[in-house]
Short mmCIF file of C-alpha atoms in Angstrom, two decimals:
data_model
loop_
_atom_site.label_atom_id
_atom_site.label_comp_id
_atom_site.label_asym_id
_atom_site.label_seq_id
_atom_site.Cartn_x
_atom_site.Cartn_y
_atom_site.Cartn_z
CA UNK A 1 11.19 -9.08 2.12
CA UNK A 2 9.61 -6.87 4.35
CA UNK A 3 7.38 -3.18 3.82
CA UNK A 4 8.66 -0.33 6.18
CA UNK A 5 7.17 3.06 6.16
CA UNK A 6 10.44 5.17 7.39
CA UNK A 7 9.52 9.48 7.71
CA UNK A 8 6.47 8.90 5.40
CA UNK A 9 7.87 7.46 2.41
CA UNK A 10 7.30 3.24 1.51
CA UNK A 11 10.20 0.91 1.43
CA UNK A 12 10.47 -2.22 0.05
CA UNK A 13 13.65 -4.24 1.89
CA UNK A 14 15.39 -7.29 1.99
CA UNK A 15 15.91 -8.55 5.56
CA UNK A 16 18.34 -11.13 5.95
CA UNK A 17 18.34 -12.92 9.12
CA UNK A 18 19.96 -15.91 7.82
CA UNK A 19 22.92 -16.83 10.40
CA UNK A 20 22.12 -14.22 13.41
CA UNK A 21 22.24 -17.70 15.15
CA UNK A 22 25.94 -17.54 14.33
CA UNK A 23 27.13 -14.35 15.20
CA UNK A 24 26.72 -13.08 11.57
CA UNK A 25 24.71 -9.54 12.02
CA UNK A 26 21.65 -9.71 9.71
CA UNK A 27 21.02 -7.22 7.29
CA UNK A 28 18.31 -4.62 5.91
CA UNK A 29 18.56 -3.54 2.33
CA UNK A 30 16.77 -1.34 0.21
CA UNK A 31 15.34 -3.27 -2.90
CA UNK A 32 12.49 -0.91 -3.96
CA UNK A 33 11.29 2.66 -2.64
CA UNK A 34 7.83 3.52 -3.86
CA UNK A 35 8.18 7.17 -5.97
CA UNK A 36 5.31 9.30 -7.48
CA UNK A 37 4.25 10.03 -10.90
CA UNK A 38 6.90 12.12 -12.72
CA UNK A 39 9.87 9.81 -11.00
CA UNK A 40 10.56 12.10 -8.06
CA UNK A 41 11.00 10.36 -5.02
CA UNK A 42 8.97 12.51 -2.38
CA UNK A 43 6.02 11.23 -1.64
CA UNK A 44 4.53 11.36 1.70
CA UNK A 45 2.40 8.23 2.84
CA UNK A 46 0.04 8.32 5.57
CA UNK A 47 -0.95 4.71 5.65
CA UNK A 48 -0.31 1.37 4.35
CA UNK A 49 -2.67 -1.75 3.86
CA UNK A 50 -1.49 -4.94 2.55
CA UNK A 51 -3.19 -7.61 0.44
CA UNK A 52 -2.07 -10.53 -2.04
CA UNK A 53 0.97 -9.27 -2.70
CA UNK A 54 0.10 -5.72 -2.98
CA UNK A 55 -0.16 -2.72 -1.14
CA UNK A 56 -2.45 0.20 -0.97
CA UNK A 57 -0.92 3.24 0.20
CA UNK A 58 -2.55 6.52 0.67
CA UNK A 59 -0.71 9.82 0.35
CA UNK A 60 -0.25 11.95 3.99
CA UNK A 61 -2.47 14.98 1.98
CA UNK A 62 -5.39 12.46 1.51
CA UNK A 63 -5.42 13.73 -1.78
CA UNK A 64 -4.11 10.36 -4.15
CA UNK A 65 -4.22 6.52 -3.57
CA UNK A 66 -1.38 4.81 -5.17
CA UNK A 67 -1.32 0.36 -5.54
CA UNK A 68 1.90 -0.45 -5.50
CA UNK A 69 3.63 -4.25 -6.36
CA UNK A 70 6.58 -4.28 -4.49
CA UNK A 71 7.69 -7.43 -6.21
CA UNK A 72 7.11 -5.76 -9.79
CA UNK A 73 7.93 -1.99 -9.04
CA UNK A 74 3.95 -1.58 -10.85
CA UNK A 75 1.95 1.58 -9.32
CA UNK A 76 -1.90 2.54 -10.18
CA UNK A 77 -2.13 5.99 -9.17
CA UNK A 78 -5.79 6.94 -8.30
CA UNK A 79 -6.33 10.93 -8.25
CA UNK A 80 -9.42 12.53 -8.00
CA UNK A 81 -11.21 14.20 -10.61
CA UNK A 82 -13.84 17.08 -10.47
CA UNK A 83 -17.42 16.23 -11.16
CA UNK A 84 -20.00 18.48 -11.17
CA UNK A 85 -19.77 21.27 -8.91
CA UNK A 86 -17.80 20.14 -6.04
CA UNK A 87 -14.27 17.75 -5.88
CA UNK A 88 -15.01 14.21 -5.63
CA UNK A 89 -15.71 13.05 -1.78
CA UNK A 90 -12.66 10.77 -1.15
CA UNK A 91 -10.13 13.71 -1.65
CA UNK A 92 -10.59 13.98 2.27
CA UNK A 93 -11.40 10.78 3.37
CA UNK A 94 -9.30 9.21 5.82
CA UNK A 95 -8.88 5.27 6.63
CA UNK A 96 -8.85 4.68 10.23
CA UNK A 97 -5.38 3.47 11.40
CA UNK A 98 -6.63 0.10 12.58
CA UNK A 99 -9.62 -0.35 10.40
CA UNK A 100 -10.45 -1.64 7.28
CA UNK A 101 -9.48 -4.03 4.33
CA UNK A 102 -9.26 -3.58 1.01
CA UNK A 103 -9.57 -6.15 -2.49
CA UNK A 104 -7.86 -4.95 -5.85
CA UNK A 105 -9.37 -5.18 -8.78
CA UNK A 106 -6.54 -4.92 -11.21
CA UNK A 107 -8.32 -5.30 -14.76
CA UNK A 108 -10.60 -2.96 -13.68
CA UNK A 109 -8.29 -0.58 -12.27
CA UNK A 110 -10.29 0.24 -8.87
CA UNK A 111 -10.06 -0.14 -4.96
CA UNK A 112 -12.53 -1.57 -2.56
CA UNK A 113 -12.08 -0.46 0.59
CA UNK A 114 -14.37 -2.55 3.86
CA UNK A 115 -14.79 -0.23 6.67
CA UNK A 116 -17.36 1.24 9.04
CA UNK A 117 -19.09 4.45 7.96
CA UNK A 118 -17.17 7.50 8.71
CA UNK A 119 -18.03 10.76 10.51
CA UNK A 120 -19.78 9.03 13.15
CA UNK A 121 -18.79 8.73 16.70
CA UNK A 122 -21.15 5.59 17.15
CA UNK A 123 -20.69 3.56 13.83
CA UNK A 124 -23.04 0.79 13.66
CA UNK A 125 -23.38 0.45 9.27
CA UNK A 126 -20.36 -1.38 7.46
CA UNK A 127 -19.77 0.66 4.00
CA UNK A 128 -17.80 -0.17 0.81
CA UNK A 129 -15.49 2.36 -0.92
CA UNK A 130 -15.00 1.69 -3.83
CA UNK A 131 -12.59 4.13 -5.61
CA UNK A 132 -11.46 3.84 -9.14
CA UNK A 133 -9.56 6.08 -12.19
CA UNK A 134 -10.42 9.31 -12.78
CA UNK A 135 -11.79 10.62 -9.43
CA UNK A 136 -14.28 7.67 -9.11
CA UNK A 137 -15.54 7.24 -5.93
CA UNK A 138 -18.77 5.09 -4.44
CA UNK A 139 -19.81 4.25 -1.16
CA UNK A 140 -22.13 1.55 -0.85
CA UNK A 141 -23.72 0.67 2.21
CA UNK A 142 -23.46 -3.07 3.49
CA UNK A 143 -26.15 -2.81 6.31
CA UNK A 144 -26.38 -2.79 10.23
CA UNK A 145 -23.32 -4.37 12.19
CA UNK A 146 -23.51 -5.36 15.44
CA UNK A 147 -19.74 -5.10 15.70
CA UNK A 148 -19.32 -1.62 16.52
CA UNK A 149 -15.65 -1.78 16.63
CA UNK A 150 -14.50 -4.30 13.95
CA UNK A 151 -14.74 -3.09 10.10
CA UNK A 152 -15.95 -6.04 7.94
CA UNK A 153 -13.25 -8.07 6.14
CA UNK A 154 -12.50 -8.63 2.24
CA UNK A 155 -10.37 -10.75 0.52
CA UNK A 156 -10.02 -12.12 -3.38
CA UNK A 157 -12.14 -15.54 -4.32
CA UNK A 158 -12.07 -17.39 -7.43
CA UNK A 159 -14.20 -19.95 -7.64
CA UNK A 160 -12.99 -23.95 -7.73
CA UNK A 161 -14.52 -26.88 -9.05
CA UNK A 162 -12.99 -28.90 -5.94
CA UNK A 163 -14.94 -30.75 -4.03
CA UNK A 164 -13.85 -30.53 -0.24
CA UNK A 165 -13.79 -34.13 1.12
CA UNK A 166 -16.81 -34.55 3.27
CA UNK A 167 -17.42 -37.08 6.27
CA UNK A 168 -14.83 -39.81 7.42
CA UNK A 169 -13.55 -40.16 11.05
CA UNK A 170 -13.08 -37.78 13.01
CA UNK A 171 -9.58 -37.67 14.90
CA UNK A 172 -9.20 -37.74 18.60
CA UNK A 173 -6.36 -35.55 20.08
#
């Protein structure tokens, strides 16, 4: 299975490559196409990012974050809210093309997005988006970075009881 993003809209599609070493032609088929909210199927996505199984798309407006599972056809549609006097901030924040990672919380229903601090030509602070139901939105900062061009990494942990063997020989190549 493989994700394509074809004229803006998310694909899910089964490549089969099996025999191309025997003049068979492989094959791409549709098995999912991400759709929005009332079941229509235009929705224009700007960018993808994968993790676990899951993907994080955000719309070509800026304006919604959907989580999509391929596998399952499930979708968590994040849409800002209004708080106060003003719309929340991430209705026009934009994820840099080759920056960035992301962790799902899926019992909490909220994104956490790693990536340098925006709006700055010269980013030296690594920042935290976190961006959950009903228009909520945080940025936290993570300090000073002395990578100026790589965003700071995430992925999911759970915590083992396994010991990792320690010691013994080591093996000579």
């Amino acid at each position: 299975m493989v994700v394509m993003v074809i004229d803006c809209r998310v694909y899910l599609m089964g490549l089969d490559l099996h025999g191309i070493h025997k003049g068979i032609e492989p094959s791409i088929n549709p098995k999912g196409k991400l759709i929005t909210l009332d079941d229509s199927d235009r929705v224009d996505i700007s960018q993808v990012y994968h993790c676990d199984g899951l993907l994080l798309c955000i719309t070509k407006d800026f304006a919604r974050l959907v989580v999509w599972n391929p596998y399952t056809g499930q979708t968590l549609w994040l849409t800002p809210g209004v708080r106060g006097p003003r719309l929340d901030l991430y209705i026009d924040y934009q994820f840099g093309v080759t920056r960035g990672s992301f962790i799902i919380d899926q019992e909490m229903k909220v994104a956490v997005v790693l990536d340098k601090e925006r709006y700055v030509n010269d980013p030296t602070r690594n920042v935290a988006h976190i961006i959950g139901e009903d228009g909520y939105y945080r940025e936290v900062d993570l300090g000073e970075s002395t990578e100026k061009r790589k965003s700071p990494l995430g992925c999911s942990y759970v915590p083992s009881s396994v010991q990792i063997k320690q010691g013994g020989q080591k093996e000579e190549f």
